[in-house]
Coordinates of N, CA and C and ligand atoms in Angstrom, one line a residue:
M64 N -23.8 69.7 -24.8 CA -22.5 69.3 -24.7 C -21.9 69.5 -25.8
S65 N -20.6 69.9 -25.6 CA -19.6 70.1 -26.6 C -18.5 69.3 -26.8
I66 N -17.8 69.2 -28.1 CA -16.7 68.5 -28.4 C -15.5 69.1 -28.5
C67 N -14.3 68.8 -27.8 CA -13.2 69.4 -28.1 C -12.5 69.3 -29.7
T68 N -12.4 70.7 -30.2 CA -12.0 70.6 -31.6 C -10.5 70.0 -31.8
N69 N -9.8 70.0 -30.8 CA -8.3 69.5 -30.8 C -8.3 68.0 -30.8
C70 N -8.7 67.6 -29.5 CA -8.8 65.9 -29.2 C -10.2 65.2 -29.3
G71 N -11.3 65.9 -29.7 CA -12.5 65.4 -29.8 C -13.1 64.6 -28.6
N72 N -12.5 64.9 -27.4 CA -13.2 64.5 -26.2 C -14.3 65.7 -25.6
E73 N -15.3 65.0 -24.9 CA -16.3 65.9 -24.4 C -15.7 66.9 -23.6
I74 N -16.1 68.0 -23.8 CA -16.0 69.0 -22.9 C -16.7 69.3 -21.4
P75 N -16.0 69.0 -20.4 CA -16.7 69.0 -19.3 C -17.6 70.6 -19.0
N76 N -18.4 70.6 -18.1 CA -19.1 72.0 -18.1 C -18.2 72.9 -17.3
Q77 N -17.3 72.6 -16.4 CA -16.5 73.5 -15.8 C -15.6 74.2 -16.7
R78 N -15.1 73.4 -17.6 CA -14.1 74.0 -18.7 C -15.0 75.0 -19.5
L79 N -16.1 74.7 -19.8 CA -16.8 75.5 -20.8 C -16.8 77.3 -20.3
D80 N -16.8 77.0 -18.7 CA -17.0 78.2 -18.1 C -15.5 79.1 -18.1
L81 N -14.7 77.9 -18.1 CA -13.1 78.4 -18.0 C -12.9 79.1 -19.4
F82 N -13.2 78.6 -20.5 CA -12.9 79.0 -21.8 C -14.3 78.9 -22.7
P83 N -15.0 80.1 -22.4 CA -16.2 79.8 -22.8 C -16.4 80.2 -24.6
E84 N -15.2 80.9 -24.8 CA -15.1 81.4 -26.3 C -14.4 80.4 -27.2
T85 N -14.0 79.1 -26.8 CA -13.3 78.1 -27.4 C -14.2 76.9 -27.5
N86 N -13.8 76.1 -28.1 CA -14.2 74.6 -28.2 C -13.3 73.6 -27.9
L87 N -12.5 73.9 -26.8 CA -11.3 73.1 -26.4 C -11.5 72.8 -24.9
C88 N -10.9 71.4 -24.7 CA -11.4 70.9 -23.4 C -10.3 71.3 -22.2
S89 N -9.0 71.7 -22.6 CA -8.1 72.1 -21.7 C -7.1 72.9 -22.3
A90 N -6.2 73.4 -21.2 CA -5.2 74.5 -21.6 C -4.3 73.8 -22.5
K91 N -4.1 72.4 -22.3 CA -3.0 71.6 -23.5 C -3.7 71.8 -24.8
C92 N -4.9 71.6 -24.7 CA -5.5 71.4 -26.1 C -5.4 73.0 -26.7
I93 N -5.6 74.0 -26.1 CA -5.4 75.3 -26.4 C -4.0 75.6 -27.0
E94 N -3.1 75.0 -26.4 CA -1.6 75.2 -26.6 C -1.5 74.7 -27.9
N95 N -1.8 73.4 -28.0 CA -1.9 72.6 -29.4 C -2.3 73.3 -30.6
I96 N -3.4 73.8 -30.4 CA -4.2 74.9 -31.5 C -3.3 76.0 -31.7
I97 N -2.6 76.6 -30.7 CA -1.7 77.8 -31.0 C -0.6 77.2 -31.8
E98 N 0.2 76.2 -31.3 CA 1.1 75.5 -31.9 C 0.8 75.2 -33.5
N99 N -0.1 74.8 -33.8 CA -0.4 74.5 -35.0 C -0.5 75.8 -35.8
E100 N -1.1 76.8 -35.4 CA -1.4 78.1 -36.3 C -0.1 78.4 -36.4
K101 N 0.8 78.5 -35.4 CA 2.2 79.2 -35.6 C 2.8 78.4 -37.0
N102 N 2.7 77.0 -37.0 CA 3.3 76.2 -38.0 C 2.8 76.6 -39.4
V103 N 1.6 76.9 -39.4 CA 1.0 77.4 -40.4 C 1.6 78.6 -41.1
H104 N 1.8 79.6 -39.9 CA 2.4 81.0 -40.4 C 3.8 80.9 -40.9
I105 N 4.6 80.0 -40.1 CA 6.0 79.8 -40.6 C 6.4 79.5 -42.2
D106 N 5.0 78.5 -42.4 CA 5.3 78.2 -44.0 C 5.9 79.1 -44.9
A107 N 7.2 78.6 -45.2 CA 8.2 79.3 -45.8 C 7.9 79.5 -47.3
A108 N 8.5 80.8 -47.6 CA 8.3 81.1 -49.1 C 8.9 80.3 -50.1
P109 N 8.4 79.9 -51.1 CA 9.1 79.2 -52.1 C 10.2 80.0 -52.9
P110 N 11.3 79.3 -53.4 CA 12.4 80.2 -53.9 C 12.1 81.0 -54.8
A111 N 12.6 82.3 -54.9 CA 12.3 83.3 -55.8 C 12.9 82.6 -57.3
P112 N 12.0 82.6 -58.3 CA 12.6 82.2 -59.7 C 13.6 83.3 -60.3
T113 N 14.3 83.0 -61.3 CA 15.5 83.8 -61.9 C 15.0 83.9 -63.2
G114 N 15.9 85.1 -64.1 CA 15.8 85.0 -65.4 C 14.3 85.3 -65.9
E115 N 14.0 85.1 -66.9 CA 12.7 85.5 -67.8 C 11.5 85.4 -66.8
K116 N 11.5 84.3 -66.1 CA 10.5 84.0 -64.9 C 9.9 85.0 -64.1
A117 N 11.1 85.7 -63.8 CA 11.0 86.8 -62.6 C 10.9 88.1 -63.5
T118 N 10.7 88.3 -64.6 CA 10.5 89.5 -65.1 C 8.9 89.9 -65.4
C119 N 8.4 90.9 -65.0 CA 7.4 91.4 -65.3 C 6.8 91.6 -66.9
S120 N 5.9 90.8 -67.2 CA 5.5 90.6 -68.6 C 5.1 92.2 -69.2
R121 N 4.8 93.0 -68.4 CA 4.1 94.3 -68.7 C 5.2 95.5 -68.7
C122 N 6.0 95.4 -67.6 CA 6.8 96.7 -67.5 C 8.2 96.2 -67.3
K123 N 8.5 95.0 -67.5 CA 9.9 94.5 -67.4 C 10.6 94.6 -66.2
S124 N 9.7 95.1 -65.3 CA 10.5 95.1 -63.8 C 10.5 93.6 -63.2
R125 N 11.1 93.7 -62.2 CA 11.5 92.3 -61.4 C 9.9 91.8 -60.6
L126 N 9.8 90.6 -60.8 CA 8.9 90.0 -60.1 C 9.2 89.4 -58.5
E127 N 8.6 89.6 -57.7 CA 8.9 89.0 -56.4 C 7.8 88.2 -56.0
V128 N 8.4 87.2 -54.8 CA 7.4 86.1 -54.5 C 6.3 87.0 -53.3
R129 N 5.3 86.8 -53.7 CA 4.3 87.2 -52.4 C 3.3 86.4 -52.1
K130 N 2.6 86.5 -51.1 CA 1.5 85.3 -50.3 C 0.3 86.1 -50.4
G131 N -0.7 85.5 -51.3 CA -2.3 86.1 -51.2 C -3.0 84.9 -50.5
P132 N -4.2 85.3 -50.5 CA -5.3 84.2 -49.9 C -5.0 83.0 -50.3
T133 N -4.8 82.9 -51.7 CA -4.9 81.6 -52.2 C -3.6 80.6 -52.1
G134 N -2.5 81.7 -51.7 CA -1.1 80.9 -51.7 C -0.2 81.8 -52.2
W135 N 1.1 81.1 -52.6 CA 2.2 82.2 -53.1 C 2.0 82.4 -54.5
F136 N 2.6 83.5 -54.9 CA 2.3 84.1 -56.4 C 3.5 85.0 -56.6
L137 N 3.8 85.2 -58.1 CA 4.7 86.1 -58.4 C 3.8 87.8 -58.6
G138 N 4.6 88.7 -57.8 CA 3.8 90.0 -57.9 C 5.1 91.0 -58.5
C139 N 4.6 91.9 -59.3 CA 5.3 92.9 -59.8 C 5.9 93.9 -58.7
T140 N 7.4 94.3 -58.6 CA 7.7 95.0 -57.4 C 7.4 96.4 -57.8
R141 N 6.9 96.8 -58.9 CA 6.1 98.0 -58.9 C 4.8 98.2 -58.7
Y142 N 4.2 97.1 -58.0 CA 2.9 97.2 -57.3 C 2.7 98.5 -56.5
P143 N 1.8 99.4 -56.5 CA 0.6 99.3 -56.9 C 0.3 99.9 -58.5
M144 N 1.7 100.4 -58.9 CA 1.7 101.2 -60.1 C 1.4 99.9 -61.1
C145 N 2.0 98.8 -61.2 CA 1.8 97.7 -62.2 C 1.2 96.3 -61.2
K146 N 0.2 95.9 -61.7 CA -0.4 94.9 -60.9 C -0.5 93.5 -61.6
A147 N 0.5 93.4 -62.6 CA 1.0 92.1 -63.2 C 1.3 90.9 -62.2
T148 N 0.6 90.0 -62.2 CA 1.0 88.6 -61.3 C 1.3 87.5 -62.4
K149 N 2.1 86.6 -61.8 CA 2.4 85.4 -62.5 C 2.0 84.2 -61.3
Q150 N 1.8 83.0 -62.0 CA 1.5 81.8 -61.2 C 3.1 81.5 -61.0
L151 N 3.5 81.0 -59.5 CA 4.8 80.5 -59.4 C 5.2 79.1 -60.1
Ligands
ZN164 ZN1 -9.0 68.5 -26.0
ZN165 ZN1 5.0 95.1 -63.7

């Protein structure tokens, strides 16, 4: 017996055959999960800083807002020549 990861309901056996690679009970629950993932991806970039905070401490180039595995950070626009980064 499996539990739907979206709504927590038991997944009927015939559903398991329909969506063998998911732990979701219905097409509606699959849509719901896809919708949630979309929302994570639209996660807007924070406003770019200005002035000294937007200047690379190593090469004095501009820093730009980038997204890494742990979230948003400032990276040098000369990357990969300059790998300096700053916390936002
Ligand atoms: Zn469900
Ligand atoms: Zn730099």
